[in-house]
Coordinates of C-alpha atoms in Angstrom, one line a residue:
M193 CA 0.0 -0.1 0.1
S194 CA 1.8 3.1 -1.2
M195 CA 0.3 6.4 -0.7
E196 CA 1.5 9.2 -2.6
C197 CA 0.7 12.9 -3.1
G198 CA 1.3 14.9 -6.0
W199 CA 4.2 17.1 -6.2
R200 CA 4.5 20.7 -6.5
P201 CA 7.1 23.4 -6.2
G202 CA 8.4 24.5 -2.8
W203 CA 6.8 21.2 -1.6
K204 CA 10.0 18.9 0.7
V205 CA 10.0 15.1 0.1
T206 CA 9.8 12.9 3.4
K207 CA 9.6 9.4 3.9
I208 CA 7.3 8.3 6.5
S209 CA 7.7 4.7 7.9
W210 CA 4.4 3.2 8.4
Q211 CA 5.8 0.0 10.1
H212 CA 6.6 1.9 13.2
K213 CA 3.5 3.6 13.6
C214 CA 1.7 0.3 13.1
Q215 CA 4.0 -1.1 15.7
K216 CA 3.1 1.5 18.0
I217 CA -0.5 0.8 17.8
L218 CA 0.1 -3.0 18.4
D219 CA 2.3 -2.0 21.1
I220 CA -0.9 -0.1 23.0
M221 CA -3.7 -2.4 22.3
K222 CA -1.8 -5.2 23.5
S223 CA -0.9 -3.8 26.7
E224 CA -4.9 -2.7 27.0
D225 CA -5.7 -6.8 26.6
Q226 CA -3.5 -7.7 29.2
E227 CA -4.9 -4.9 31.5
G228 CA -8.4 -6.9 30.9
A229 CA -10.1 -4.0 28.2
K230 CA -13.5 -4.9 27.2
P231 CA -13.8 -7.6 24.3
K232 CA -14.0 -5.2 21.6
N233 CA -10.9 -4.4 21.7
V234 CA -9.9 -7.7 20.7
I235 CA -11.7 -7.0 17.3
I236 CA -9.8 -3.9 16.9
H237 CA -6.3 -5.7 17.7
S238 CA -7.5 -8.4 14.6
L239 CA -7.8 -5.3 12.4
V240 CA -4.6 -3.5 13.2
T241 CA -2.8 -6.4 13.3
S242 CA -4.2 -7.3 9.4
V243 CA -3.3 -3.8 8.4
S244 CA -0.4 -3.6 9.8
L245 CA 0.9 -7.1 8.2
T246 CA -0.3 -5.2 4.9
V247 CA 1.5 -1.9 5.5
L248 CA 4.6 -4.3 6.2
E249 CA 4.8 -5.4 3.0
S250 CA 4.4 -2.4 1.3
Q251 CA 7.3 0.3 0.7
N252 CA 7.6 3.2 2.6
T253 CA 5.2 6.5 2.2
T254 CA 6.5 9.3 0.4
M255 CA 4.5 12.5 1.4
H256 CA 5.4 16.4 0.4
F257 CA 5.5 19.3 2.4
V258 CA 5.4 22.5 2.2
T259 CA 8.7 24.7 2.5
E260 CA 7.5 28.1 0.9
F261 CA 3.9 29.6 1.0
V262 CA 2.6 32.2 -2.3
L263 CA 1.2 35.2 -0.9
L264 CA -1.4 36.8 -3.5
G265 CA -1.3 40.0 -2.0
F266 CA -3.4 42.1 -4.4
P267 CA -3.5 41.2 -7.6
G268 CA -4.3 43.5 -10.7
Q269 CA -3.2 44.1 -14.0
R270 CA 0.3 45.7 -13.9
E271 CA -0.5 49.6 -13.8
M272 CA -2.2 49.2 -10.8
Q273 CA 0.6 47.1 -9.4
N274 CA 2.7 49.8 -10.3
F275 CA 0.4 52.5 -8.5
F276 CA -0.4 50.4 -5.5
F277 CA 3.4 49.9 -5.2
S278 CA 4.2 53.7 -5.4
F279 CA 1.3 54.4 -3.3
I280 CA 2.3 52.0 -0.4
L281 CA 6.0 53.2 -0.7
V282 CA 5.2 56.5 0.0
V283 CA 3.3 55.5 3.1
Y284 CA 5.7 53.4 4.5
L285 CA 8.6 56.3 3.8
L286 CA 6.1 59.0 5.6
T287 CA 5.3 56.6 8.3
L288 CA 9.5 56.1 9.3
L289 CA 9.8 60.3 8.7
G290 CA 6.5 61.1 11.2
N291 CA 7.1 58.5 13.8
G292 CA 10.7 59.0 13.4
I293 CA 11.0 62.9 14.3
I294 CA 8.4 62.1 17.5
V295 CA 11.2 59.7 18.6
C296 CA 13.9 62.3 18.1
I297 CA 12.0 65.1 19.3
V298 CA 11.4 63.4 22.6
K299 CA 14.9 62.1 23.0
W300 CA 16.4 65.9 22.4
D301 CA 14.0 67.9 24.0
K302 CA 14.2 67.3 27.9
R303 CA 11.2 69.4 28.5
L304 CA 9.2 66.5 27.0
H305 CA 11.3 64.1 29.5
T306 CA 7.9 62.9 31.1
P307 CA 6.1 59.6 31.5
M308 CA 3.4 61.0 29.0
Y309 CA 6.1 61.8 26.0
I310 CA 7.9 59.0 27.3
F311 CA 5.0 56.5 26.7
L312 CA 4.6 58.5 23.1
G313 CA 8.1 58.2 21.9
N314 CA 7.9 54.3 22.8
F315 CA 4.9 54.0 20.8
A316 CA 6.1 56.0 18.1
F317 CA 9.2 53.7 17.8
L318 CA 6.8 50.8 18.1
E319 CA 4.9 51.8 15.3
I320 CA 8.0 52.2 13.1
W321 CA 9.2 48.7 13.6
Y322 CA 5.3 47.5 13.4
I323 CA 4.5 48.8 9.9
S324 CA 8.4 47.6 9.1
S325 CA 7.4 43.7 9.8
T326 CA 4.8 43.5 6.4
I327 CA 5.4 46.6 4.0
P328 CA 8.8 45.8 2.8
N329 CA 8.0 42.3 2.5
M330 CA 4.7 43.5 0.6
L331 CA 6.7 45.6 -1.9
V332 CA 9.0 42.9 -2.7
N333 CA 6.1 40.9 -3.0
I334 CA 4.3 43.4 -5.7
L335 CA 7.6 43.6 -7.8
S336 CA 8.1 39.7 -7.9
E337 CA 6.9 37.1 -10.1
T338 CA 6.8 34.2 -7.8
K339 CA 5.3 36.1 -4.7
T340 CA 7.1 33.3 -2.2
I341 CA 7.9 33.9 1.0
S342 CA 9.4 30.9 2.9
F343 CA 8.0 28.6 5.6
T344 CA 10.3 30.1 8.2
G345 CA 10.2 33.7 7.1
C346 CA 6.1 33.5 7.3
F347 CA 6.5 32.1 10.9
L348 CA 8.7 35.1 11.8
Q349 CA 6.4 37.3 10.0
F350 CA 3.7 35.9 11.9
Y351 CA 5.1 35.9 15.3
F352 CA 6.8 40.1 15.2
F353 CA 3.7 41.4 13.6
F354 CA 1.4 40.0 15.8
S355 CA 4.0 40.4 18.9
L356 CA 4.4 44.3 17.8
R357 CA 0.7 44.7 17.6
T358 CA 0.0 42.8 20.6
T359 CA 2.8 45.6 22.5
E360 CA 0.7 48.4 20.9
C361 CA -2.6 47.4 22.4
F362 CA -0.3 47.0 26.1
F363 CA 1.1 50.5 25.5
L364 CA -2.5 52.0 24.7
S365 CA -3.7 50.6 27.9
V366 CA -1.0 52.1 29.6
M367 CA -1.0 55.5 28.0
A368 CA -4.8 55.3 29.0
Y369 CA -4.2 54.7 32.7
D370 CA -1.0 57.8 32.5
R371 CA -4.2 60.2 31.5
Y372 CA -6.5 58.7 34.1
L373 CA -4.0 59.1 37.1
A374 CA -3.2 62.8 35.6
I375 CA -6.6 64.2 35.4
C376 CA -8.3 62.0 38.4
R377 CA -5.6 62.1 40.8
P378 CA -3.4 65.1 39.7
L379 CA -2.5 65.8 43.4
H380 CA -0.7 62.5 43.4
Y381 CA 0.5 61.9 39.8
P382 CA 4.1 62.9 40.4
S383 CA 4.4 60.6 43.4
I384 CA 2.8 57.5 41.8
M385 CA 4.0 57.7 37.9
T386 CA 7.6 58.0 39.1
G387 CA 10.0 58.0 36.6
K388 CA 11.0 54.2 38.0
L389 CA 7.4 52.9 37.4
C390 CA 7.7 54.5 34.0
V391 CA 10.7 52.2 33.0
I392 CA 8.8 49.4 34.2
L393 CA 6.1 50.1 32.6
V394 CA 8.1 50.6 29.5
C395 CA 9.6 47.2 29.8
V396 CA 6.3 45.3 30.5
C397 CA 4.8 46.3 27.6
W398 CA 7.8 45.3 25.6
V399 CA 8.5 42.2 27.1
S400 CA 4.8 40.8 27.3
G401 CA 4.1 41.9 23.9
F402 CA 7.0 39.2 22.6
L403 CA 6.2 36.9 25.0
C404 CA 2.4 36.1 24.4
Y405 CA 2.9 34.6 20.8
P406 CA 5.4 32.0 20.8
V407 CA 3.1 29.4 22.2
P408 CA 0.6 29.8 19.2
I409 CA 3.4 30.3 16.9
V410 CA 4.9 26.8 17.8
L411 CA 1.1 25.2 17.7
I412 CA 0.4 26.2 14.3
S413 CA 3.9 26.1 12.8
Q414 CA 4.0 22.0 13.7
L415 CA 0.6 21.4 12.0
P416 CA 1.4 19.4 8.8
F417 CA 1.1 21.6 5.4
C418 CA 1.1 19.0 2.5
G419 CA -1.4 20.4 0.5
P420 CA -1.6 23.8 -1.5
N421 CA 0.5 26.8 -0.4
I422 CA -1.2 29.4 -1.5
I423 CA -2.2 32.0 1.0
D424 CA -4.4 34.9 -0.2
H425 CA -3.2 37.5 1.6
F426 CA -0.2 39.8 1.9
V427 CA 0.6 38.8 5.6
C428 CA 1.2 35.3 6.9
D429 CA -2.2 35.5 9.3
P430 CA -3.3 32.2 11.4
G431 CA -6.8 32.0 9.1
P432 CA -5.1 31.2 5.9
L433 CA -2.7 29.0 7.6
F434 CA -5.5 27.0 9.4
S435 CA -7.0 26.3 6.2
L436 CA -4.1 24.8 4.1
A437 CA -3.1 22.6 6.9
C438 CA -3.9 18.9 5.9
I439 CA -5.7 18.1 9.1
P440 CA -8.2 19.9 11.1
A441 CA -7.2 21.1 14.3
P442 CA -10.0 22.4 16.2
S443 CA -8.2 22.6 19.4
T444 CA -5.4 24.6 18.0
E445 CA -7.6 26.9 16.5
L446 CA -9.8 27.0 19.9
I447 CA -6.7 28.0 21.5
C448 CA -5.2 30.8 19.3
Y449 CA -7.8 32.5 19.1
T450 CA -9.1 32.5 22.2
F451 CA -5.5 33.6 22.9
N452 CA -6.2 36.4 20.3
S453 CA -9.1 37.6 21.6
L454 CA -8.0 37.9 25.4
I455 CA -4.8 39.6 23.8
I456 CA -7.3 42.3 22.1
F457 CA -10.6 42.9 24.8
G458 CA -8.2 42.8 27.7
P459 CA -6.0 45.6 27.2
F460 CA -9.5 47.0 25.4
L461 CA -11.4 46.9 28.4
S462 CA -8.8 48.6 30.8
I463 CA -8.8 51.5 28.2
L464 CA -12.2 51.8 28.3
G465 CA -12.5 51.6 32.2
S466 CA -9.8 54.2 32.6
Y467 CA -11.6 56.5 30.5
T468 CA -14.7 55.6 31.7
L469 CA -13.1 57.0 35.5
V470 CA -11.9 60.4 33.4
L471 CA -15.3 61.1 32.0
R472 CA -17.0 60.8 35.2
A473 CA -14.1 63.1 36.8
V474 CA -14.7 65.7 33.8
L475 CA -18.4 65.9 34.5
R476 CA -17.7 67.0 37.5
V477 CA -15.3 69.9 36.9
P478 CA -17.7 73.4 37.4
S479 CA -16.1 75.5 34.4
G480 CA -16.2 74.7 30.6
A481 CA -13.0 75.5 30.5
G482 CA -11.5 73.2 32.6
R483 CA -13.6 70.3 31.1
T484 CA -12.0 71.3 27.5
K485 CA -8.4 71.9 29.2
A486 CA -8.9 67.9 30.9
F487 CA -10.5 66.6 27.4
S488 CA -7.8 67.7 24.9
T489 CA -5.1 66.2 27.5
C490 CA -6.3 62.5 26.1
G491 CA -8.2 63.5 22.8
S492 CA -5.2 62.7 20.7
H493 CA -4.9 59.7 22.6
L494 CA -8.4 58.4 22.5
M495 CA -8.4 59.3 18.9
V496 CA -5.8 56.5 18.0
V497 CA -7.4 54.5 20.2
S498 CA -10.5 54.6 18.5
L499 CA -8.7 54.3 15.0
F500 CA -6.6 51.5 16.0
Y501 CA -9.7 49.5 18.0
G502 CA -12.0 50.6 15.5
T503 CA -10.0 48.8 12.2
L504 CA -9.7 45.3 14.9
M505 CA -13.2 45.3 16.0
V506 CA -14.3 45.3 12.3
M507 CA -12.2 42.8 11.4
Y508 CA -12.5 39.8 14.1
V509 CA -16.3 40.8 15.0
S510 CA -17.9 41.7 11.5
P511 CA -18.9 39.2 9.2
T512 CA -16.5 40.2 6.6
S513 CA -13.8 38.9 8.7
G514 CA -14.5 35.4 6.9
N515 CA -13.5 36.7 3.7
P516 CA -10.0 36.7 3.2
T517 CA -10.2 37.9 -0.5
G518 CA -12.7 41.2 0.6
M519 CA -12.7 43.6 3.2
Q520 CA -10.0 41.2 5.0
K521 CA -7.4 42.8 3.7
I522 CA -8.1 46.0 3.1
I523 CA -8.9 46.2 7.1
T524 CA -5.3 44.6 7.8
L525 CA -4.0 47.4 5.5
V526 CA -5.6 50.0 7.1
Y527 CA -4.9 49.1 10.8
S528 CA -1.1 47.7 10.0
A529 CA -0.4 50.7 7.3
V530 CA -2.5 53.7 7.5
T531 CA -2.8 53.9 11.2
P532 CA 1.0 54.1 11.8
L533 CA 1.1 56.8 9.0
L534 CA -2.2 58.9 10.9
N535 CA -0.9 58.5 14.5
P536 CA 1.9 61.1 14.4
L537 CA 0.0 63.5 12.6
I538 CA -2.9 63.2 15.5
Y539 CA -0.5 63.8 18.2
S540 CA 1.7 66.6 16.5
L541 CA -1.3 68.5 15.3
R542 CA -3.1 68.7 18.6
N543 CA -0.3 68.8 20.9
K544 CA 0.8 71.8 21.7
D545 CA 3.9 70.3 23.7
M546 CA 4.8 68.3 20.6
K547 CA 4.3 71.6 18.1
D548 CA 6.4 73.9 20.4
A549 CA 9.3 71.3 20.9
L550 CA 9.1 70.3 17.1
K551 CA 9.7 74.0 16.8
R552 CA 12.5 74.1 19.0
V553 CA 14.1 71.3 17.5
L554 CA 13.9 72.6 14.3
G555 CA 15.1 75.9 15.2
L556 CA 18.4 74.5 17.3
R557 CA 19.1 72.1 13.9
T558 CA 19.1 75.1 11.3
N559 CA 20.4 78.0 13.5
P560 CA 23.1 76.2 16.1
N561 CA 24.3 79.4 17.2

């Protein structure tokens, strides 16, 4: 009995000996018989024995396993591909520029060496790496004829993309907590949000963000991929990967999606709780000017949270989440490329301290004397 799958490019040939598998089953069944198992086990034992005898007479099975995947991305005519390449490249460069400016301003201007702007500087630095985990490969993919990515490269992209997204969720939660302390407990804020606590929170966000996804990555990478290797997406997403696995893995899917939901909604509930307390405190302020000032303090952060979590909610809650060829790719592009571009604009245009610091830094660089 010889079983052989058709070979395709990007597949690796592996010899699997059925003799060892059947022998293992026989050993288990014999141990059950010795322990006084039910009579039906005798029938199963006989069936397995006859199957194993047939297998032992056959040659080793040959199967083919995927060594690379094909990312279809956004298919279309060459003219459309060229336009899309130019658009994504401009978005990428502007994102690097905008977030890089925020990082430099926070570093160079000592007046911004406060917890709020330290969090913002780390958030901007995170956005640079977040967009870099997908866009460069997408640009190469547009120009490539084969549009392939190696098995290892696919799961590395999967790991960094989702780890950085998780880190972003944690930073948004910590920044909301910082705004809660600044507005609801202004007198105690300096004693609570000390430099030491700020550094600890930053480290916790980075470390915990990168420690969350090794388990899902290992579980998915251990699945056998011996069939089609085409991913109708521009990133290695768990949904298409599960559909390409040769065997169903409902328990692994349940673990991964539960894990993903906890990572998304846990920080979101924390942000919601922080801003509920902020809103309650602001509504108690008697003067309209005081309420306006309090809202302006957290307005930029609220806009970023709404933009980031709005696209995530549409991605994972709406009916379009099951359509990888439609809205799913567009929404993924929005929260992985467009959102990092808009964040520095939101923070710089709505924040007087950032605008003043930018003027000081530019003046210092252009007029050193």
